[in-house]
Amino acid sequence: MRRSAISTSTVTTDVVVIGGGAIGLSAAWRIAQRGGRTTIVDDVVGRGASWVAAGMLAPVTEVHYGEEPLLRLNLESSAMYGDFADELEQLTGRPVGYRRCGTLLVARDRDDNAALEELYRFQIRLGLEVERLRSSECREMEPALGANVRGGIFVKNDHQVDSRALVTALEAACVQGGVRFVRTRTKTVQVEHGRVVGVTLEDGSAIGCERVVVAAGAWSASVDGIPAGARPPLRPVKGQLLHLRSAPGRLSTAAALAGPNIRGIEVYLVVRGDGRIVIGATSEEQGFDTSVTAGAVMELLRNAYELVPGVAELELTEAIAGLRPATPDNAPVMGPSVLEGLIWATGHYRNGILLTPITADAVAEVVASGSLPDALESFSPRRFEQISADAGVLQ
């Protein structure tokens, strides 16, 4: 790769990745595998939205009207996960908690069941593999469900991964692959003559590079130095989650949960292989606030209790909040920017962990060839940059 020579830089590299979550780590790993000298800049590697995520891999369960292109992307990435997880585990010796467990959507009352019936018909029209269940069949599949359950949908190919184990393994893979870590924040992307030439860090030092991958989640569009028209429209969407486990010496029906993920209309329960349970998640337009609120804890526990009464006997070990990076069309932004040398890998909203494998491969391909694969073109940042250009904002 052509080197950038910047007099203010003390370090040079081929690619700087801004952001050390699942997306940034996996992209850096794949770039390094192709021979690119890569540096990740992040002051809290692995401790952002990826650390908070529940790790549901649920493209079918979470399908939404009008998001069919995103569904296809989600399905393709989900199909990659088995090989992706195996490769990571074999390379690093660290488990990532990938479980082929399926997901059971359940209705707590007649209104919920009507909503599930509508969802089921939509899924069938899309050709998705789903199974409609009666209430008795739901409880047979998961005995811990409450007696009020009215029916459900089983999605056998919607699985899970332990997001915290995933980012830990990805960090180890990056270290093994020679990726350099700079544990601070990026202050500015350096631009000269219409192209990226490096980044300036908070301490005033600089790194010269040919390409910058912005994978900073909800903060991606706030990195200084990028022209306004080249910034995708991102907003943070707050999500609060709870972590529970069996209290020592206390039995609970919920402690025996070991089957599928359980999802209701307003809540989900993700059961880890070691018995931990993640309950989530709220969806709040609260800017960059990451405080945990009593109301959210109460709401999540109440909704979970209505599906699985035994959760009341579990120990609450953690309440945490994170920020999902959302775009106006709920789809990710990945690929080369109109600004030469700038690559976006952000805007994954509720699908960041799910889309990790396919995003990493796409970013590595852009670094190597300069182009986004044709099948992913609808997720290019150009869809927003064109809007900005039409409005006379692009500079």
Coordinates of C-alpha atoms in Angstrom, one line a residue:
M1 CA 0.0 0.0 0.0
R2 CA 1.1 3.6 -0.7
R3 CA 2.5 5.2 2.4
S4 CA 1.4 8.5 3.8
A5 CA 4.3 10.8 4.9
I6 CA 3.1 13.3 7.4
S7 CA 5.6 15.4 9.2
T8 CA 3.6 15.6 12.4
S9 CA 3.1 11.8 12.7
T10 CA 5.3 9.7 14.9
V11 CA 3.8 6.4 13.7
T12 CA 2.6 5.1 10.3
T13 CA 0.4 2.2 9.5
D14 CA -1.7 1.0 6.5
V15 CA -5.1 1.3 8.2
V16 CA -6.4 2.9 11.4
V17 CA -9.6 1.4 12.8
I18 CA -11.4 3.9 15.0
G19 CA -13.4 1.8 17.5
G20 CA -12.6 -1.5 19.3
G21 CA -16.0 -3.2 19.5
A22 CA -17.0 -6.4 17.7
I23 CA -17.2 -4.6 14.4
G24 CA -13.8 -2.8 14.7
L25 CA -12.0 -5.7 16.1
S26 CA -13.2 -8.2 13.5
A27 CA -12.5 -5.8 10.7
A28 CA -9.0 -5.2 12.0
W29 CA -8.4 -8.9 12.3
R30 CA -9.6 -9.6 8.7
I31 CA -7.5 -6.7 7.3
A32 CA -4.4 -8.0 9.1
Q33 CA -5.1 -11.5 7.7
R34 CA -4.7 -10.0 4.3
G35 CA -1.4 -8.4 5.1
G36 CA -2.4 -4.9 6.1
R37 CA -0.6 -3.2 8.9
T38 CA -3.5 -2.2 11.2
T39 CA -3.9 -0.1 14.3
I40 CA -7.0 0.1 16.5
V41 CA -7.6 3.3 18.4
D42 CA -10.0 3.0 21.3
D43 CA -9.7 3.8 25.0
V44 CA -12.1 1.1 26.1
V45 CA -11.5 -1.8 23.7
G46 CA -14.5 -4.2 23.8
R47 CA -16.3 -2.3 26.5
G48 CA -18.8 -0.3 24.4
A49 CA -22.1 -1.5 22.9
S50 CA -20.7 -4.9 22.2
W51 CA -20.1 -5.5 25.9
V52 CA -23.7 -4.6 26.7
A53 CA -25.3 -6.6 23.8
A54 CA -27.2 -9.8 24.7
G55 CA -25.8 -11.6 21.7
M56 CA -29.0 -12.8 20.0
L57 CA -28.5 -13.9 16.4
A58 CA -32.1 -13.6 15.4
P59 CA -32.6 -12.4 11.8
V60 CA -35.9 -14.2 11.5
T61 CA -37.3 -13.5 15.0
E62 CA -36.6 -9.8 14.6
V63 CA -37.7 -9.3 11.0
H64 CA -39.5 -6.0 10.4
Y65 CA -41.9 -4.9 7.6
G66 CA -40.1 -2.9 4.9
E67 CA -36.6 -4.2 5.9
E68 CA -36.3 -7.2 3.5
P69 CA -32.9 -6.1 2.1
L70 CA -31.6 -6.0 5.7
L71 CA -33.2 -9.4 6.4
R72 CA -31.2 -10.9 3.5
L73 CA -28.0 -9.4 4.9
N74 CA -28.8 -10.7 8.4
L75 CA -29.5 -14.2 7.1
E76 CA -26.2 -14.3 5.2
S77 CA -24.2 -13.2 8.2
S78 CA -26.0 -15.6 10.5
A79 CA -25.2 -18.4 8.1
M80 CA -21.5 -17.5 8.4
Y81 CA -21.5 -17.6 12.2
G82 CA -20.7 -21.3 12.8
D83 CA -17.5 -21.2 10.7
F84 CA -16.6 -17.7 12.1
A85 CA -16.9 -18.9 15.7
D86 CA -15.0 -22.1 15.0
E87 CA -12.1 -20.1 13.4
L88 CA -11.9 -17.7 16.3
E89 CA -11.9 -20.5 18.9
Q90 CA -9.3 -22.6 17.1
L91 CA -7.0 -19.6 16.6
T92 CA -7.3 -18.2 20.1
G93 CA -8.3 -21.2 22.3
R94 CA -11.0 -19.0 23.7
P95 CA -14.7 -20.0 23.6
V96 CA -17.2 -17.4 22.1
G97 CA -20.3 -19.0 23.5
Y98 CA -21.9 -19.7 20.1
R99 CA -25.1 -21.9 20.8
R100 CA -27.4 -23.3 18.1
C101 CA -30.3 -23.1 20.4
G102 CA -33.2 -21.6 18.4
T103 CA -35.5 -18.9 19.5
L104 CA -39.0 -19.3 20.9
L105 CA -41.4 -16.3 20.6
V106 CA -44.2 -16.6 23.1
A107 CA -47.5 -14.7 23.6
R108 CA -48.5 -13.9 27.2
D109 CA -52.1 -13.1 26.3
R110 CA -54.6 -13.1 23.4
D111 CA -53.4 -9.7 22.0
D112 CA -49.8 -10.9 21.9
N113 CA -50.9 -14.1 20.2
A114 CA -52.8 -12.1 17.5
A115 CA -49.6 -10.1 16.9
L116 CA -47.6 -13.3 16.7
E117 CA -50.0 -14.7 14.1
E118 CA -49.6 -11.6 12.0
L119 CA -45.8 -12.0 12.3
Y120 CA -46.0 -15.7 11.5
R121 CA -47.9 -15.0 8.2
F122 CA -45.4 -12.3 7.3
Q123 CA -42.5 -14.7 7.9
I124 CA -44.1 -17.4 5.8
R125 CA -44.7 -15.0 2.9
L126 CA -41.0 -14.3 3.1
G127 CA -40.2 -18.0 2.8
L128 CA -38.6 -18.1 6.3
E129 CA -38.4 -21.4 8.3
V130 CA -40.7 -21.0 11.3
E131 CA -43.1 -23.2 13.2
R132 CA -46.4 -22.1 14.8
L133 CA -47.0 -23.6 18.3
R134 CA -49.9 -24.0 20.6
S135 CA -49.5 -23.0 24.3
S136 CA -49.0 -26.6 25.4
E137 CA -46.3 -27.1 22.8
C138 CA -44.5 -24.0 24.0
R139 CA -44.5 -25.3 27.6
E140 CA -43.4 -28.7 26.4
M141 CA -40.4 -27.1 24.7
E142 CA -39.7 -24.8 27.7
P143 CA -41.3 -26.0 31.0
A144 CA -40.3 -22.8 32.9
L145 CA -42.8 -20.8 30.9
G146 CA -45.8 -19.4 32.8
A147 CA -49.2 -20.9 32.6
N148 CA -50.6 -17.8 30.9
V149 CA -48.7 -18.4 27.7
R150 CA -51.1 -18.5 24.8
G151 CA -49.0 -19.7 21.9
G152 CA -45.7 -19.1 20.1
I153 CA -43.4 -19.4 17.1
F154 CA -40.3 -21.5 17.1
V155 CA -37.4 -20.3 14.9
K156 CA -34.8 -23.1 15.0
N157 CA -32.1 -21.2 13.1
D158 CA -32.1 -18.0 15.4
H159 CA -29.2 -18.7 17.8
Q160 CA -26.9 -16.8 20.1
V161 CA -23.3 -15.9 20.9
D162 CA -21.8 -14.6 24.2
S163 CA -20.9 -11.0 23.1
R164 CA -18.4 -10.5 25.9
A165 CA -16.6 -13.7 25.1
L166 CA -16.7 -12.8 21.4
V167 CA -14.9 -9.4 21.8
T168 CA -12.4 -11.0 24.2
A169 CA -11.6 -13.7 21.5
L170 CA -11.5 -11.1 18.8
E171 CA -9.0 -8.9 20.7
A172 CA -6.8 -12.0 21.2
A173 CA -7.1 -12.8 17.5
C174 CA -6.0 -9.2 16.7
V175 CA -3.0 -9.5 19.0
Q176 CA -2.0 -12.8 17.4
G177 CA -2.4 -11.2 14.0
G178 CA -0.1 -8.3 14.8
V179 CA -2.7 -5.6 15.1
R180 CA -1.5 -2.6 17.1
F181 CA -3.6 -1.1 19.9
V182 CA -3.5 2.5 20.8
R183 CA -5.7 2.9 23.9
T184 CA -6.8 6.4 23.7
R185 CA -9.4 8.4 21.7
T186 CA -9.2 9.8 18.2
K187 CA -9.5 13.5 18.1
T188 CA -9.4 14.3 14.4
V189 CA -9.2 12.5 11.0
Q190 CA -6.5 14.3 9.0
V191 CA -7.5 15.2 5.5
E192 CA -5.3 16.7 2.8
H193 CA -6.3 17.4 -0.8
G194 CA -9.6 15.5 -0.5
R195 CA -8.2 12.3 1.0
V196 CA -7.5 10.8 4.4
V197 CA -3.8 10.9 5.5
G198 CA -4.0 10.0 9.1
V199 CA -5.5 10.7 12.5
T200 CA -4.7 12.9 15.5
L201 CA -5.1 11.5 18.9
E202 CA -6.3 13.1 22.2
D203 CA -2.7 13.4 23.4
G204 CA -1.7 15.4 20.3
S205 CA 0.2 12.6 18.7
A206 CA -0.6 11.4 15.2
I207 CA -0.7 8.3 13.1
G208 CA -0.2 8.5 9.4
C209 CA -2.2 6.1 7.2
E210 CA -3.7 5.5 3.9
R211 CA -7.1 4.4 5.1
V212 CA -9.3 5.0 8.2
V213 CA -12.1 2.7 9.1
V214 CA -14.7 4.4 11.3
A215 CA -16.3 1.7 13.5
A216 CA -17.0 3.8 16.6
G217 CA -20.7 2.9 17.0
A218 CA -23.0 5.7 18.1
W219 CA -20.0 8.1 18.2
S220 CA -18.9 7.4 14.6
A221 CA -20.4 10.6 13.1
S222 CA -18.9 12.8 15.8
V223 CA -15.2 12.2 14.9
D224 CA -13.7 15.6 13.9
G225 CA -12.2 16.3 10.6
I226 CA -14.7 14.6 8.4
P227 CA -16.6 16.9 6.0
A228 CA -20.2 17.3 7.0
G229 CA -21.5 15.8 3.8
A230 CA -19.5 12.7 4.3
R231 CA -21.0 11.9 7.7
P232 CA -23.9 9.4 7.8
P233 CA -26.9 10.4 9.9
L234 CA -26.5 8.4 13.1
R235 CA -28.2 8.7 16.4
P236 CA -27.8 6.7 19.7
V237 CA -30.6 4.5 20.8
K238 CA -30.3 3.5 24.5
G239 CA -30.8 0.0 25.6
Q240 CA -30.8 -1.3 29.2
L241 CA -30.3 -4.9 30.1
L242 CA -30.1 -7.1 33.2
H243 CA -27.9 -10.1 34.0
L244 CA -29.2 -12.8 36.4
R245 CA -28.0 -16.1 37.7
S246 CA -29.1 -18.7 40.2
A247 CA -28.7 -17.6 43.8
P248 CA -26.4 -19.9 45.8
G249 CA -28.4 -22.6 47.5
R250 CA -31.7 -21.5 46.0
L251 CA -33.6 -23.5 43.5
S252 CA -35.7 -21.9 40.8
T253 CA -37.6 -23.1 37.7
A254 CA -35.8 -20.4 35.8
A255 CA -32.5 -21.8 36.8
A256 CA -33.3 -24.9 34.7
L257 CA -33.6 -22.8 31.5
A258 CA -31.2 -24.4 29.0
G259 CA -33.2 -24.5 25.8
P260 CA -34.0 -21.8 23.2
N261 CA -33.8 -18.1 23.6
I262 CA -37.2 -16.9 24.8
R263 CA -38.7 -13.7 23.4
G264 CA -42.0 -12.0 24.1
I265 CA -43.4 -8.9 22.5
E266 CA -41.6 -6.6 24.9
V267 CA -38.8 -8.6 26.4
Y268 CA -36.3 -11.4 25.7
L269 CA -34.3 -13.9 27.8
V270 CA -31.0 -15.2 26.5
V271 CA -29.8 -18.2 28.4
R272 CA -26.0 -18.7 28.4
G273 CA -24.5 -22.2 28.4
D274 CA -23.3 -21.7 32.0
G275 CA -26.7 -20.8 33.3
R276 CA -26.5 -17.0 33.2
I277 CA -29.6 -15.2 31.9
V278 CA -29.6 -11.9 30.1
I279 CA -32.9 -10.0 30.0
G280 CA -33.4 -7.1 27.6
A281 CA -33.8 -4.6 26.3
T282 CA -35.3 -1.2 26.4
S283 CA -35.2 1.1 23.4
E284 CA -35.0 4.7 24.4
E285 CA -34.3 8.0 22.5
Q286 CA -32.2 9.6 25.3
G287 CA -29.2 10.9 23.4
F288 CA -25.9 9.7 24.8
D289 CA -27.2 9.0 28.3
T290 CA -26.1 5.6 29.6
S291 CA -27.5 5.7 33.1
V292 CA -29.4 2.7 34.5
T293 CA -32.9 3.6 35.7
A294 CA -35.1 2.0 38.3
G295 CA -38.1 2.2 35.9
A296 CA -36.3 0.2 33.2
V297 CA -35.2 -2.5 35.7
M298 CA -38.8 -2.8 37.0
E299 CA -40.2 -3.0 33.5
L300 CA -37.8 -5.6 32.3
L301 CA -38.2 -7.8 35.4
R302 CA -42.0 -7.5 35.2
N303 CA -42.2 -8.4 31.5
A304 CA -39.7 -11.3 32.0
Y305 CA -41.7 -12.5 35.1
E306 CA -44.9 -12.7 33.0
L307 CA -43.2 -15.1 30.7
V308 CA -41.0 -17.0 33.1
P309 CA -42.2 -16.5 36.7
G310 CA -39.1 -18.3 38.1
V311 CA -36.9 -15.2 37.3
A312 CA -38.1 -13.7 40.5
E313 CA -36.0 -16.1 42.5
L314 CA -32.8 -15.4 40.6
E315 CA -30.0 -13.2 41.7
L316 CA -29.7 -9.9 39.9
T317 CA -26.0 -9.5 39.2
E318 CA -25.8 -6.6 36.8
A319 CA -27.9 -3.8 35.3
I320 CA -26.2 -2.0 32.4
A321 CA -27.0 0.4 29.5
G322 CA -25.5 0.8 26.1
L323 CA -26.0 2.8 22.9
R324 CA -27.0 1.3 19.6
P325 CA -25.9 3.3 16.5
A326 CA -29.0 3.8 14.4
T327 CA -29.6 5.2 10.9
P328 CA -32.9 6.5 9.5
D329 CA -33.5 3.2 7.6
N330 CA -32.2 1.0 10.5
A331 CA -29.6 -0.5 8.2
P332 CA -25.8 -0.4 8.6
V333 CA -23.4 2.0 6.9
M334 CA -20.5 0.1 5.4
G335 CA -18.1 0.8 2.6
P336 CA -16.0 3.6 1.1
S337 CA -17.0 7.2 1.6
V338 CA -17.0 9.9 -0.9
L339 CA -13.9 11.1 1.0
E340 CA -11.0 9.1 -0.4
G341 CA -9.5 6.7 2.1
L342 CA -12.4 6.8 4.6
I343 CA -14.4 3.6 5.2
W344 CA -17.5 3.4 7.3
A345 CA -18.5 0.4 9.4
T346 CA -21.2 1.6 11.7
G347 CA -25.0 2.1 12.0
H348 CA -25.7 -1.6 12.8
Y349 CA -28.4 -0.6 15.3
R350 CA -29.8 -3.8 16.9
N351 CA -27.8 -6.2 14.6
G352 CA -24.2 -5.3 15.5
I353 CA -23.2 -8.7 16.9
L354 CA -25.2 -10.6 14.2
L355 CA -23.5 -8.6 11.4
T356 CA -20.0 -8.9 12.7
P357 CA -18.8 -11.7 10.3
I358 CA -20.1 -10.2 7.1
T359 CA -19.1 -6.6 8.0
A360 CA -15.5 -7.7 8.8
D361 CA -15.2 -9.4 5.4
A362 CA -16.7 -6.4 3.6
V363 CA -14.4 -3.9 5.2
A364 CA -11.4 -6.1 4.5
E365 CA -12.4 -6.3 0.8
V366 CA -12.8 -2.5 0.6
V367 CA -9.4 -2.0 2.1
A368 CA -7.9 -4.5 -0.4
S369 CA -9.8 -3.5 -3.6
G370 CA -11.3 -0.2 -2.9
S371 CA -14.8 -1.4 -3.7
L372 CA -17.7 -2.8 -1.7
P373 CA -19.1 -6.2 -2.9
D374 CA -22.0 -5.6 -5.3
A375 CA -24.4 -7.6 -3.1
L376 CA -23.8 -5.0 -0.3
E377 CA -24.1 -1.9 -2.3
S378 CA -27.5 -0.9 -0.8
F379 CA -25.7 -0.5 2.5
S380 CA -23.1 1.9 1.2
P381 CA -22.7 5.3 2.9
R382 CA -23.3 6.8 -0.5
R383 CA -27.0 6.5 0.0
F384 CA -26.8 9.2 2.6
E385 CA -24.0 11.2 1.1
Q386 CA -26.0 11.6 -2.1
I387 CA -28.9 13.1 -0.1
S388 CA -26.4 15.5 1.5
A389 CA -24.9 16.4 -1.8
D390 CA -28.4 17.1 -3.3
A391 CA -28.9 19.5 -0.3
G392 CA -25.7 21.3 -1.0
V393 CA -24.0 20.1 2.2
L394 CA -21.2 18.0 0.8
Q395 CA -17.9 19.8 0.9

